[in-house]
mmCIF file of C-alpha atoms and ligand atoms in Angstrom:
data_model
loop_
_atom_site.group_PDB
_atom_site.id
_atom_site.type_symbol
_atom_site.label_atom_id
_atom_site.label_comp_id
_atom_site.label_asym_id
_atom_site.label_seq_id
_atom_site.Cartn_x
_atom_site.Cartn_y
_atom_site.Cartn_z
ATOM 1 C CA MET A 1069 9.110 -24.119 17.698
ATOM 2 C CA SER A 1070 12.838 -23.460 17.996
ATOM 3 C CA ILE A 1071 13.776 -19.867 17.346
ATOM 4 C CA PRO A 1072 17.333 -18.973 16.338
ATOM 5 C CA ALA A 1073 19.260 -16.178 18.080
ATOM 6 C CA THR A 1074 20.263 -14.500 14.835
ATOM 7 C CA GLN A 1075 18.722 -14.133 11.405
ATOM 8 C CA LYS A 1076 19.422 -12.987 7.851
ATOM 9 C CA ALA A 1077 18.174 -9.482 7.021
ATOM 10 C CA LEU A 1078 18.496 -7.019 4.176
ATOM 11 C CA LEU A 1079 20.549 -4.101 5.501
ATOM 12 C CA LEU A 1080 21.512 -0.616 4.447
ATOM 13 C CA LEU A 1081 24.811 0.193 6.133
ATOM 14 C CA GLN A 1082 25.262 3.751 4.846
ATOM 15 C CA GLU A 1083 23.286 6.367 2.933
ATOM 16 C CA ALA A 1084 23.439 6.048 -0.866
ATOM 17 C CA THR A 1085 24.932 2.535 -0.887
ATOM 18 C CA PRO A 1086 23.352 -0.729 -2.118
ATOM 19 C CA TYR A 1087 21.375 -2.950 0.256
ATOM 20 C CA VAL A 1088 23.302 -6.048 1.385
ATOM 21 C CA VAL A 1089 22.315 -9.284 3.105
ATOM 22 C CA GLY A 1090 23.642 -9.385 6.671
ATOM 23 C CA GLU A 1091 22.924 -10.801 10.104
ATOM 24 C CA ARG A 1092 21.069 -9.288 13.042
ATOM 25 C CA PRO A 1093 19.482 -10.618 16.233
ATOM 26 C CA VAL A 1094 16.040 -12.184 16.182
ATOM 27 C CA PRO A 1095 13.948 -9.759 18.280
ATOM 28 C CA HIS A 1096 11.906 -10.687 21.357
ATOM 29 C CA PRO A 1097 8.232 -9.727 21.359
ATOM 30 C CA GLY A 1098 7.087 -7.140 23.888
ATOM 31 C CA SER A 1099 4.076 -7.947 26.048
ATOM 32 C CA LYS A 1100 1.514 -6.829 23.407
ATOM 33 C CA GLU A 1101 3.510 -8.069 20.415
ATOM 34 C CA VAL A 1102 4.064 -11.342 18.594
ATOM 35 C CA LEU A 1103 7.174 -12.676 16.876
ATOM 36 C CA VAL A 1104 6.490 -13.653 13.253
ATOM 37 C CA LYS A 1105 8.630 -15.936 11.081
ATOM 38 C CA ILE A 1106 8.377 -14.117 7.762
ATOM 39 C CA ILE A 1107 7.574 -16.426 4.869
ATOM 40 C CA ALA A 1108 6.970 -13.747 2.224
ATOM 41 C CA CYS A 1109 7.644 -10.023 2.009
ATOM 42 C CA ALA A 1110 6.920 -7.597 -0.804
ATOM 43 C CA LEU A 1111 8.852 -4.790 -2.471
ATOM 44 C CA ASN A 1112 7.548 -1.241 -2.839
ATOM 45 C CA PRO A 1113 8.778 1.755 -4.872
ATOM 46 C CA VAL A 1114 9.760 3.570 -1.671
ATOM 47 C CA ASP A 1115 12.321 0.837 -0.895
ATOM 48 C CA HIS A 1116 14.574 1.934 -3.753
ATOM 49 C CA ARG A 1117 14.173 5.608 -2.812
ATOM 50 C CA ILE A 1118 14.972 5.250 0.910
ATOM 51 C CA PRO A 1119 18.772 4.894 0.576
ATOM 52 C CA TYR A 1120 18.974 8.380 -0.999
ATOM 53 C CA PRO A 1121 18.076 11.899 0.182
ATOM 54 C CA PRO A 1122 15.479 13.226 0.772
ATOM 55 C CA HIS A 1123 13.879 9.847 1.627
ATOM 56 C CA SER A 1124 16.873 8.662 3.695
ATOM 57 C CA ARG A 1125 16.442 11.663 6.003
ATOM 58 C CA LEU A 1126 12.726 10.975 6.415
ATOM 59 C CA PHE A 1127 12.809 7.231 6.951
ATOM 60 C CA ILE A 1128 16.127 6.203 8.507
ATOM 61 C CA LYS A 1129 16.188 6.578 12.278
ATOM 62 C CA SER A 1130 19.083 4.201 13.074
ATOM 63 C CA TRP A 1131 21.834 2.123 11.440
ATOM 64 C CA PRO A 1132 21.956 -0.458 10.079
ATOM 65 C CA PHE A 1133 18.616 0.260 8.461
ATOM 66 C CA VAL A 1134 16.264 -2.651 7.676
ATOM 67 C CA PRO A 1135 13.752 -1.985 4.828
ATOM 68 C CA GLY A 1136 10.377 -3.503 4.001
ATOM 69 C CA HIS A 1137 6.735 -2.619 4.657
ATOM 70 C CA ASP A 1138 4.879 -5.796 3.663
ATOM 71 C CA ALA A 1139 5.153 -9.078 5.548
ATOM 72 C CA ALA A 1140 3.291 -12.369 5.822
ATOM 73 C CA GLY A 1141 4.302 -15.283 7.999
ATOM 74 C CA ILE A 1142 3.696 -17.547 10.979
ATOM 75 C CA VAL A 1143 3.323 -16.463 14.596
ATOM 76 C CA VAL A 1144 6.092 -18.271 16.508
ATOM 77 C CA LYS A 1145 5.999 -16.537 19.893
ATOM 78 C CA LEU A 1146 3.420 -14.541 21.844
ATOM 79 C CA GLY A 1147 3.998 -11.588 24.145
ATOM 80 C CA ALA A 1148 2.796 -12.125 27.719
ATOM 81 C CA GLU A 1149 -0.473 -10.190 27.267
ATOM 82 C CA VAL A 1150 -1.477 -11.465 23.804
ATOM 83 C CA ALA A 1151 -4.701 -13.455 23.814
ATOM 84 C CA SER A 1152 -6.027 -12.686 20.309
ATOM 85 C CA LEU A 1153 -3.490 -14.878 18.442
ATOM 86 C CA LYS A 1154 -1.807 -18.233 18.920
ATOM 87 C CA GLU A 1155 1.442 -19.818 17.809
ATOM 88 C CA GLY A 1156 1.081 -21.204 14.284
ATOM 89 C CA ASP A 1157 -1.388 -18.525 13.123
ATOM 90 C CA ARG A 1158 -0.763 -17.333 9.552
ATOM 91 C CA VAL A 1159 -0.724 -13.542 9.626
ATOM 92 C CA VAL A 1160 -0.169 -10.519 7.391
ATOM 93 C CA PHE A 1161 0.873 -7.083 8.609
ATOM 94 C CA GLU A 1162 2.230 -3.718 7.603
ATOM 95 C CA ALA A 1163 5.774 -3.606 8.889
ATOM 96 C CA SER A 1164 7.416 -0.388 10.059
ATOM 97 C CA VAL A 1165 10.846 0.641 8.829
ATOM 98 C CA HIS A 1166 11.181 3.129 11.672
ATOM 99 C CA THR A 1167 11.984 0.243 14.036
ATOM 100 C CA PRO A 1168 14.417 -2.388 12.681
ATOM 101 C CA ASP A 1169 12.767 -5.198 14.668
ATOM 102 C CA VAL A 1170 9.436 -4.451 12.942
ATOM 103 C CA ALA A 1171 10.728 -4.187 9.336
ATOM 104 C CA ALA A 1172 9.719 -6.754 6.708
ATOM 105 C CA LEU A 1173 12.816 -7.645 4.691
ATOM 106 C CA GLN A 1174 14.233 -10.063 7.231
ATOM 107 C CA GLN A 1175 13.470 -13.579 8.485
ATOM 108 C CA TYR A 1176 11.773 -12.663 11.789
ATOM 109 C CA ALA A 1177 9.999 -9.501 12.981
ATOM 110 C CA THR A 1178 7.896 -8.412 15.910
ATOM 111 C CA VAL A 1179 4.551 -6.685 15.449
ATOM 112 C CA ASP A 1180 1.750 -5.380 17.662
ATOM 113 C CA ALA A 1181 -0.872 -8.117 17.975
ATOM 114 C CA ASP A 1182 -3.749 -5.747 17.135
ATOM 115 C CA LEU A 1183 -2.115 -4.661 13.864
ATOM 116 C CA VAL A 1184 -2.244 -8.014 12.066
ATOM 117 C CA ALA A 1185 -4.872 -9.956 10.132
ATOM 118 C CA ILE A 1186 -5.170 -13.724 9.977
ATOM 119 C CA ILE A 1187 -4.561 -14.998 6.443
ATOM 120 C CA PRO A 1188 -7.422 -17.304 5.430
ATOM 121 C CA ASP A 1189 -6.607 -20.733 3.950
ATOM 122 C CA ASN A 1190 -7.518 -19.678 0.402
ATOM 123 C CA ILE A 1191 -4.704 -17.084 0.307
ATOM 124 C CA SER A 1192 -0.968 -17.867 0.056
ATOM 125 C CA PHE A 1193 1.691 -16.048 2.086
ATOM 126 C CA GLU A 1194 3.048 -14.644 -1.180
ATOM 127 C CA SER A 1195 -0.315 -13.164 -2.212
ATOM 128 C CA ALA A 1196 -0.999 -11.829 1.287
ATOM 129 C CA ALA A 1197 2.339 -10.009 1.275
ATOM 130 C CA SER A 1198 1.144 -7.887 -1.653
ATOM 131 C CA ILE A 1199 -1.495 -6.209 0.468
ATOM 132 C CA PRO A 1200 -0.422 -4.208 3.537
ATOM 133 C CA LEU A 1201 1.272 -0.950 2.467
ATOM 134 C CA ALA A 1202 -0.841 -0.442 -0.640
ATOM 135 C CA LEU A 1203 -4.158 -1.162 1.075
ATOM 136 C CA THR A 1204 -3.194 0.889 4.128
ATOM 137 C CA THR A 1205 -2.292 3.839 1.913
ATOM 138 C CA ASP A 1206 -5.646 3.717 0.133
ATOM 139 C CA VAL A 1207 -7.588 3.219 3.350
ATOM 140 C CA MET A 1208 -5.847 6.070 5.197
ATOM 141 C CA LEU A 1209 -6.264 8.404 2.247
ATOM 142 C CA LEU A 1210 -9.961 7.627 1.909
ATOM 143 C CA TYR A 1211 -11.295 6.617 5.323
ATOM 144 C CA ASN A 1212 -9.143 7.741 8.250
ATOM 145 C CA GLN A 1213 -11.509 9.864 10.363
ATOM 146 C CA SER A 1214 -8.890 11.106 12.830
ATOM 147 C CA PRO A 1215 -9.358 14.809 13.571
ATOM 148 C CA ALA A 1216 -5.563 15.205 13.970
ATOM 149 C CA PRO A 1217 -4.204 18.066 11.834
ATOM 150 C CA GLU A 1218 -1.643 15.638 10.387
ATOM 151 C CA ASN A 1219 -4.500 13.669 8.794
ATOM 152 C CA LEU A 1220 -4.713 15.168 5.292
ATOM 153 C CA GLY A 1221 -6.983 12.419 3.963
ATOM 154 C CA LEU A 1222 -10.452 12.740 2.456
ATOM 155 C CA ARG A 1223 -12.419 11.323 5.435
ATOM 156 C CA LEU A 1224 -14.935 9.508 3.214
ATOM 157 C CA LYS A 1225 -17.315 7.011 4.815
ATOM 158 C CA PRO A 1226 -15.398 3.730 5.362
ATOM 159 C CA VAL A 1227 -16.586 0.720 3.387
ATOM 160 C CA TRP A 1228 -16.785 -1.310 6.614
ATOM 161 C CA GLU A 1229 -19.567 0.965 7.896
ATOM 162 C CA PRO A 1230 -23.104 0.754 6.482
ATOM 163 C CA GLU A 1231 -23.017 4.337 5.108
ATOM 164 C CA GLY A 1232 -19.803 3.482 3.269
ATOM 165 C CA THR A 1233 -21.692 1.142 0.955
ATOM 166 C CA THR A 1234 -24.710 3.390 0.361
ATOM 167 C CA GLU A 1235 -23.482 7.007 0.399
ATOM 168 C CA TYR A 1236 -21.589 6.769 -2.926
ATOM 169 C CA ALA A 1237 -23.561 3.940 -4.565
ATOM 170 C CA GLY A 1238 -24.207 4.554 -8.245
ATOM 171 C CA THR A 1239 -21.811 7.505 -8.509
ATOM 172 C CA PRO A 1240 -18.769 7.386 -10.804
ATOM 173 C CA ALA A 1241 -15.214 6.800 -9.574
ATOM 174 C CA PHE A 1242 -12.144 7.640 -11.644
ATOM 175 C CA ILE A 1243 -8.902 5.904 -10.705
ATOM 176 C CA VAL A 1244 -5.785 7.070 -12.489
ATOM 177 C CA ALA A 1245 -3.132 4.303 -12.813
ATOM 178 C CA GLY A 1246 -5.355 1.370 -11.874
ATOM 179 C CA SER A 1247 -2.700 -1.300 -12.476
ATOM 180 C CA THR A 1248 -0.440 -0.034 -9.701
ATOM 181 C CA SER A 1249 -0.696 -1.984 -6.499
ATOM 182 C CA LEU A 1250 -2.515 0.994 -4.943
ATOM 183 C CA GLY A 1251 -4.767 1.305 -7.976
ATOM 184 C CA GLN A 1252 -5.837 -2.350 -7.850
ATOM 185 C CA TYR A 1253 -6.943 -1.974 -4.236
ATOM 186 C CA ALA A 1254 -8.561 1.405 -4.957
ATOM 187 C CA ILE A 1255 -10.657 -0.207 -7.703
ATOM 188 C CA GLN A 1256 -11.805 -2.905 -5.281
ATOM 189 C CA LEU A 1257 -12.625 -0.386 -2.530
ATOM 190 C CA ALA A 1258 -14.602 1.612 -5.101
ATOM 191 C CA LYS A 1259 -16.517 -1.549 -5.970
ATOM 192 C CA MET A 1260 -17.189 -2.261 -2.275
ATOM 193 C CA ALA A 1261 -18.465 1.312 -1.918
ATOM 194 C CA GLY A 1262 -20.892 0.717 -4.789
ATOM 195 C CA HIS A 1263 -19.392 3.287 -7.176
ATOM 196 C CA SER A 1264 -20.529 2.901 -10.773
ATOM 197 C CA PRO A 1265 -19.066 3.221 -13.306
ATOM 198 C CA ILE A 1266 -15.472 2.621 -12.137
ATOM 199 C CA ILE A 1267 -13.205 4.082 -14.788
ATOM 200 C CA THR A 1268 -9.451 3.615 -14.712
ATOM 201 C CA THR A 1269 -6.324 4.134 -16.817
ATOM 202 C CA ALA A 1270 -3.575 1.571 -17.436
ATOM 203 C CA SER A 1271 -1.591 -0.096 -20.174
ATOM 204 C CA PRO A 1272 -3.986 -2.171 -22.330
ATOM 205 C CA HIS A 1273 -2.388 -5.507 -21.355
ATOM 206 C CA ASN A 1274 -3.665 -4.942 -17.779
ATOM 207 C CA ALA A 1275 -7.286 -4.345 -18.860
ATOM 208 C CA ALA A 1276 -8.551 -7.906 -18.176
ATOM 209 C CA LEU A 1277 -6.979 -7.906 -14.693
ATOM 210 C CA LEU A 1278 -8.541 -4.563 -13.762
ATOM 211 C CA THR A 1279 -11.940 -5.554 -15.151
ATOM 212 C CA SER A 1280 -11.791 -8.705 -13.002
ATOM 213 C CA LEU A 1281 -11.273 -6.457 -9.960
ATOM 214 C CA GLY A 1282 -14.302 -4.290 -10.710
ATOM 215 C CA ALA A 1283 -13.251 -1.649 -13.237
ATOM 216 C CA THR A 1284 -16.008 -1.065 -15.772
ATOM 217 C CA HIS A 1285 -13.811 0.849 -18.251
ATOM 218 C CA VAL A 1286 -10.025 0.663 -18.701
ATOM 219 C CA LEU A 1287 -8.610 3.505 -20.797
ATOM 220 C CA ASP A 1288 -5.145 3.282 -22.349
ATOM 221 C CA ARG A 1289 -2.897 5.412 -20.176
ATOM 222 C CA SER A 1290 -0.737 6.388 -23.162
ATOM 223 C CA ARG A 1291 -3.622 8.511 -24.518
ATOM 224 C CA SER A 1292 -3.494 12.278 -23.989
ATOM 225 C CA ASN A 1293 -5.312 13.735 -21.003
ATOM 226 C CA LYS A 1294 -7.409 15.725 -23.452
ATOM 227 C CA SER A 1295 -8.679 12.664 -25.283
ATOM 228 C CA ILE A 1296 -9.447 10.803 -22.036
ATOM 229 C CA LEU A 1297 -11.262 13.826 -20.568
ATOM 230 C CA GLU A 1298 -13.354 14.142 -23.743
ATOM 231 C CA GLU A 1299 -14.504 10.511 -23.453
ATOM 232 C CA LEU A 1300 -15.427 10.533 -19.743
ATOM 233 C CA PRO A 1301 -18.915 12.128 -20.005
ATOM 234 C CA SER A 1302 -20.082 9.407 -22.388
ATOM 235 C CA LEU A 1303 -18.786 6.713 -19.987
ATOM 236 C CA THR A 1304 -20.561 8.236 -16.970
ATOM 237 C CA SER A 1305 -23.728 9.019 -18.958
ATOM 238 C CA GLY A 1306 -23.109 12.639 -18.068
ATOM 239 C CA LYS A 1307 -22.971 12.043 -14.314
ATOM 240 C CA PRO A 1308 -20.390 14.288 -12.628
ATOM 241 C CA ILE A 1309 -17.275 12.618 -11.240
ATOM 242 C CA GLN A 1310 -17.183 13.500 -7.546
ATOM 243 C CA TYR A 1311 -14.364 11.112 -6.613
ATOM 244 C CA ALA A 1312 -10.996 10.572 -8.285
ATOM 245 C CA PHE A 1313 -7.846 8.861 -7.074
ATOM 246 C CA VAL A 1314 -4.313 9.254 -8.435
ATOM 247 C CA ALA A 1315 -2.167 6.150 -7.882
ATOM 248 C CA ALA A 1316 0.752 7.434 -9.992
ATOM 249 C CA PRO A 1317 1.345 10.579 -7.951
ATOM 250 C CA PHE A 1318 4.910 11.307 -9.083
ATOM 251 C CA HIS A 1319 3.647 11.907 -12.608
ATOM 252 C CA PRO A 1320 2.314 15.490 -12.849
ATOM 253 C CA GLU A 1321 0.139 14.675 -15.860
ATOM 254 C CA ALA A 1322 -1.505 11.815 -13.932
ATOM 255 C CA CYS A 1323 -2.305 14.277 -11.101
ATOM 256 C CA ARG A 1324 -3.688 16.782 -13.606
ATOM 257 C CA LEU A 1325 -5.840 14.103 -15.211
ATOM 258 C CA GLY A 1326 -7.418 13.328 -11.823
ATOM 259 C CA ARG A 1327 -7.924 17.011 -11.108
ATOM 260 C CA ASP A 1328 -9.468 17.815 -14.487
ATOM 261 C CA ALA A 1329 -11.785 14.797 -14.489
ATOM 262 C CA LEU A 1330 -13.272 15.900 -11.191
ATOM 263 C CA ALA A 1331 -16.487 17.907 -11.065
ATOM 264 C CA PRO A 1332 -16.634 21.077 -8.934
ATOM 265 C CA GLY A 1333 -16.912 20.159 -5.257
ATOM 266 C CA GLY A 1334 -15.424 16.693 -5.834
ATOM 267 C CA ALA A 1335 -12.782 14.856 -3.806
ATOM 268 C CA LEU A 1336 -9.366 13.978 -5.243
ATOM 269 C CA GLY A 1337 -7.076 11.524 -3.460
ATOM 270 C CA ILE A 1338 -3.370 11.737 -4.269
ATOM 271 C CA ALA A 1339 -1.039 9.080 -2.875
ATOM 272 C CA LEU A 1340 1.598 11.523 -1.664
ATOM 273 C CA PRO A 1341 2.194 12.708 1.898
ATOM 274 C CA SER A 1342 1.665 16.439 1.361
ATOM 275 C CA PRO A 1343 0.698 19.213 -1.077
ATOM 276 C CA THR A 1344 4.356 20.271 -1.279
ATOM 277 C CA ARG A 1345 5.042 17.224 -3.468
ATOM 278 C CA VAL A 1346 2.430 17.879 -6.172
ATOM 279 C CA PRO A 1347 2.397 20.536 -8.906
ATOM 280 C CA GLU A 1348 1.049 23.832 -7.523
ATOM 281 C CA ASP A 1349 -1.804 23.899 -10.018
ATOM 282 C CA VAL A 1350 -3.014 20.585 -8.590
ATOM 283 C CA ALA A 1351 -2.532 21.456 -4.923
ATOM 284 C CA ASN A 1352 -4.412 24.756 -5.353
ATOM 285 C CA VAL A 1353 -7.117 23.305 -7.479
ATOM 286 C CA GLY A 1354 -10.070 25.669 -6.898
ATOM 287 C CA ASP A 1355 -13.701 25.049 -7.915
ATOM 288 C CA GLY A 1356 -14.444 23.760 -4.417
ATOM 289 C CA LYS A 1357 -12.495 20.582 -5.201
ATOM 290 C CA ARG A 1358 -10.883 18.923 -2.175
ATOM 291 C CA VAL A 1359 -7.461 17.289 -2.466
ATOM 292 C CA GLY A 1360 -6.449 14.623 0.075
ATOM 293 C CA TYR A 1361 -2.932 13.325 0.836
ATOM 294 C CA VAL A 1362 -1.602 10.392 2.810
ATOM 295 C CA PHE A 1363 1.346 8.919 4.625
ATOM 296 C CA GLY A 1364 0.577 5.226 4.241
ATOM 297 C CA SER A 1365 1.176 3.788 7.680
ATOM 298 C CA VAL A 1366 -0.808 2.218 10.496
ATOM 299 C CA TRP A 1367 1.979 3.090 12.946
ATOM 300 C CA LEU A 1368 1.235 6.749 13.618
ATOM 301 C CA PRO A 1369 -0.843 7.990 16.570
ATOM 302 C CA TYR A 1370 -3.475 9.328 14.177
ATOM 303 C CA THR A 1371 -3.576 6.258 11.865
ATOM 304 C CA ARG A 1372 -3.561 3.405 14.357
ATOM 305 C CA GLU A 1373 -7.312 3.263 15.077
ATOM 306 C CA CYS A 1374 -8.187 3.199 11.383
ATOM 307 C CA GLY A 1375 -5.471 0.569 10.823
ATOM 308 C CA ILE A 1376 -6.927 -1.683 13.502
ATOM 309 C CA ALA A 1377 -10.383 -1.368 11.914
ATOM 310 C CA MET A 1378 -8.976 -2.226 8.480
ATOM 311 C CA PHE A 1379 -7.117 -5.332 9.699
ATOM 312 C CA LYS A 1380 -10.260 -6.491 11.530
ATOM 313 C CA HIS A 1381 -12.083 -6.688 8.193
ATOM 314 C CA LEU A 1382 -9.255 -7.904 5.975
ATOM 315 C CA THR A 1383 -9.548 -11.614 6.802
ATOM 316 C CA GLU A 1384 -13.229 -11.712 5.846
ATOM 317 C CA TRP A 1385 -12.657 -9.687 2.665
ATOM 318 C CA LEU A 1386 -10.012 -12.195 1.573
ATOM 319 C CA GLU A 1387 -11.977 -15.251 2.617
ATOM 320 C CA LYS A 1388 -15.051 -14.137 0.653
ATOM 321 C CA GLY A 1389 -13.054 -12.929 -2.364
ATOM 322 C CA ILE A 1390 -14.263 -9.342 -1.834
ATOM 323 C CA LEU A 1391 -10.630 -8.221 -1.916
ATOM 324 C CA LYS A 1392 -8.180 -9.953 -4.228
ATOM 325 C CA PRO A 1393 -4.443 -9.596 -3.630
ATOM 326 C CA ASN A 1394 -2.238 -8.288 -6.437
ATOM 327 C CA PRO A 1395 -0.769 -10.845 -8.831
ATOM 328 C CA VAL A 1396 2.754 -11.618 -7.576
ATOM 329 C CA GLU A 1397 6.126 -12.640 -8.964
ATOM 330 C CA VAL A 1398 8.356 -14.471 -6.495
ATOM 331 C CA LEU A 1399 12.007 -13.418 -6.751
ATOM 332 C CA PRO A 1400 14.758 -16.066 -6.605
ATOM 333 C CA ASN A 1401 17.428 -16.363 -3.863
ATOM 334 C CA GLY A 1402 15.489 -15.042 -0.895
ATOM 335 C CA LEU A 1403 16.593 -11.623 0.363
ATOM 336 C CA ALA A 1404 19.595 -11.674 -1.987
ATOM 337 C CA GLY A 1405 17.177 -11.356 -4.905
ATOM 338 C CA VAL A 1406 15.710 -8.089 -3.614
ATOM 339 C CA PRO A 1407 18.252 -5.588 -5.064
ATOM 340 C CA ASP A 1408 17.588 -6.850 -8.615
ATOM 341 C CA GLY A 1409 13.855 -6.582 -7.986
ATOM 342 C CA LEU A 1410 14.235 -3.015 -6.733
ATOM 343 C CA ALA A 1411 16.279 -2.128 -9.827
ATOM 344 C CA ARG A 1412 13.391 -3.381 -11.985
ATOM 345 C CA LEU A 1413 10.886 -1.341 -9.968
ATOM 346 C CA LYS A 1414 13.059 1.761 -10.326
ATOM 347 C CA ALA A 1415 13.315 1.219 -14.095
ATOM 348 C CA ASN A 1416 9.486 0.932 -14.384
ATOM 349 C CA GLN A 1417 9.819 -2.677 -15.542
ATOM 350 C CA VAL A 1418 7.127 -4.084 -13.244
ATOM 351 C CA SER A 1419 3.580 -3.947 -14.534
ATOM 352 C CA GLY A 1420 0.391 -4.956 -12.768
ATOM 353 C CA LYS A 1421 2.058 -7.148 -10.139
ATOM 354 C CA LYS A 1422 3.958 -7.138 -6.875
ATOM 355 C CA LEU A 1423 7.488 -8.483 -6.510
ATOM 356 C CA VAL A 1424 7.773 -10.808 -3.520
ATOM 357 C CA ALA A 1425 10.814 -12.271 -1.732
ATOM 358 C CA LYS A 1426 10.967 -15.320 0.556
ATOM 359 C CA PRO A 1427 13.410 -14.499 3.368
ATOM 360 C CA GLN A 1428 13.688 -18.101 4.609
ATOM 361 C CA GLU A 1429 15.214 -19.035 1.214
ATOM 362 C CA THR A 1430 18.197 -16.712 1.757
ATOM 363 C CA ALA A 1431 21.449 -18.720 1.442
HETATM 364 N N1 NAP B 1205 1.979 8.322 0.152
HETATM 365 C C1 NAP B 1205 2.293 7.106 0.510
HETATM 366 O O1 NAP B 1205 2.361 6.815 1.713
HETATM 367 C C2 NAP B 1205 2.519 6.030 -0.509
HETATM 368 C C3 NAP B 1205 2.492 4.689 -0.107
HETATM 369 C C4 NAP B 1205 2.674 3.699 -1.078
HETATM 370 C C5 NAP B 1205 2.927 4.059 -2.407
HETATM 371 N N2 NAP B 1205 2.984 5.384 -2.730
HETATM 372 C C6 NAP B 1205 3.251 5.792 -4.124
HETATM 373 O O2 NAP B 1205 2.141 5.386 -4.909
HETATM 374 C C7 NAP B 1205 2.596 5.057 -6.232
HETATM 375 C C8 NAP B 1205 2.070 3.681 -6.586
HETATM 376 O O3 NAP B 1205 2.738 2.715 -5.787
HETATM 377 P P1 NAP B 1205 2.552 1.183 -6.133
HETATM 378 O O4 NAP B 1205 3.366 0.383 -5.215
HETATM 379 O O5 NAP B 1205 1.109 0.930 -6.251
HETATM 380 O O6 NAP B 1205 3.212 1.189 -7.594
HETATM 381 P P2 NAP B 1205 3.542 -0.020 -8.554
HETATM 382 O O7 NAP B 1205 2.547 -1.109 -8.373
HETATM 383 O O8 NAP B 1205 4.970 -0.387 -8.429
HETATM 384 O O9 NAP B 1205 3.329 0.697 -9.963
HETATM 385 C C9 NAP B 1205 3.600 0.021 -11.168
HETATM 386 C C10 NAP B 1205 2.586 0.498 -12.169
HETATM 387 O O10 NAP B 1205 2.787 1.886 -12.412
HETATM 388 C C11 NAP B 1205 2.116 2.181 -13.604
HETATM 389 N N3 NAP B 1205 2.693 3.432 -14.156
HETATM 390 C C12 NAP B 1205 3.985 3.704 -14.353
HETATM 391 N N4 NAP B 1205 4.117 4.960 -14.863
HETATM 392 C C13 NAP B 1205 2.871 5.478 -14.975
HETATM 393 C C14 NAP B 1205 2.333 6.711 -15.437
HETATM 394 N N5 NAP B 1205 3.118 7.677 -15.937
HETATM 395 N N6 NAP B 1205 1.005 6.891 -15.393
HETATM 396 C C15 NAP B 1205 0.208 5.911 -14.926
HETATM 397 N N7 NAP B 1205 0.648 4.721 -14.467
HETATM 398 C C16 NAP B 1205 1.958 4.503 -14.502
HETATM 399 C C17 NAP B 1205 2.361 0.963 -14.485
HETATM 400 O O11 NAP B 1205 1.141 0.744 -15.167
HETATM 401 P P3 NAP B 1205 1.034 -0.036 -16.567
HETATM 402 O O12 NAP B 1205 1.982 -1.188 -16.472
HETATM 403 O O13 NAP B 1205 -0.393 -0.460 -16.647
HETATM 404 O O14 NAP B 1205 1.426 0.919 -17.632
HETATM 405 C C18 NAP B 1205 2.669 -0.173 -13.496
HETATM 406 O O15 NAP B 1205 1.711 -1.203 -13.512
HETATM 407 C C19 NAP B 1205 4.122 5.144 -6.208
HETATM 408 O O16 NAP B 1205 4.478 6.384 -6.749
HETATM 409 C C20 NAP B 1205 4.457 5.073 -4.730
HETATM 410 O O17 NAP B 1205 5.666 5.709 -4.432
HETATM 411 C C21 NAP B 1205 2.767 6.365 -1.824
#
């Protein structure tokens, strides 16, 4: 396959400016990496935050910055030591914005060969691109067993181990904001773990989608916390809720709903990197309740092993329909369509689906 020397990429040239389409070199894979021609990449809320402080200071290590965490495409070149993949393989991976060559919102990227999953034939590139960051975030928050002090997750039994499908079977799960990308995968992981019932909150028009993923009850998220909390015992037949997950972590009332639904001694997952970002009354919850946090990445020393395990199982989950990708909307004009998509994400105009761009369609 002929590989060009340069490519189109979405670039941030300076802090607090709009992203623009520009050119940069096509990278060469290192010995344990592959070069992937990116067919579809997905947008995430963090992408519209990164150009501005404080996110710019956390995420941008060099200029020009290339955004994008979710990529799906075709392996076009192997590093010298790669034996697990071949040219032409369809793969999905979590890109890393800390290294421009590994970012997703461009036409070609390199990635470590052990941090990809083969996309089975029943899944499109566009659907596959909806998965990586959201699933990684959920998986790290719930299952990363690393003893590293940086790991603030809940260390529950992973669903890919036998105990992960028996330990919590028949116990309730409560997922706040189930129609987010994270929430949709959290519902499906809860189903894999055998939780029952699986109760979630969302706008009513997303109820059928979330039920199809495994939610047993979808409560209108516009209701007051008080009214939702009053209904929960009847939905769980009085069983205590020992596990709750907040997939709308920037909304204090969503965090409080997760906290208040939880029984004493329960585990609450919040999709934020640290307790400093949540209201104090949630971080210091009391009653023996544990709160877990996450930095959704497979690229850190303490997340890599769990990331490899997750990608090993992803192909089979997709092939068997155990894990369904988010519904997607494909944006027009390749990478040039991304800024409009990010503006819609920022304005909360995207509901129950992932926005996807096709970098090869960039003019
Ligand atoms: N810590 C990390 O490493 C990490 C990684 C990834 C994402 N995140 C964070 O996790 C959150 C979810 O990300 P995502 O990509 O899954 O989001 P998303 O899919 O873009 O979220 C869109 C959904 O948010 C729901 N929503 C909006 N406001 C809400 C509220 N006040 N209460 C409940 N739901 C609300 C909407 O639900 P309805 O349409 O049904 O109303 C909509 O479907 C974001 O805040 C993101 O920044 C954190």
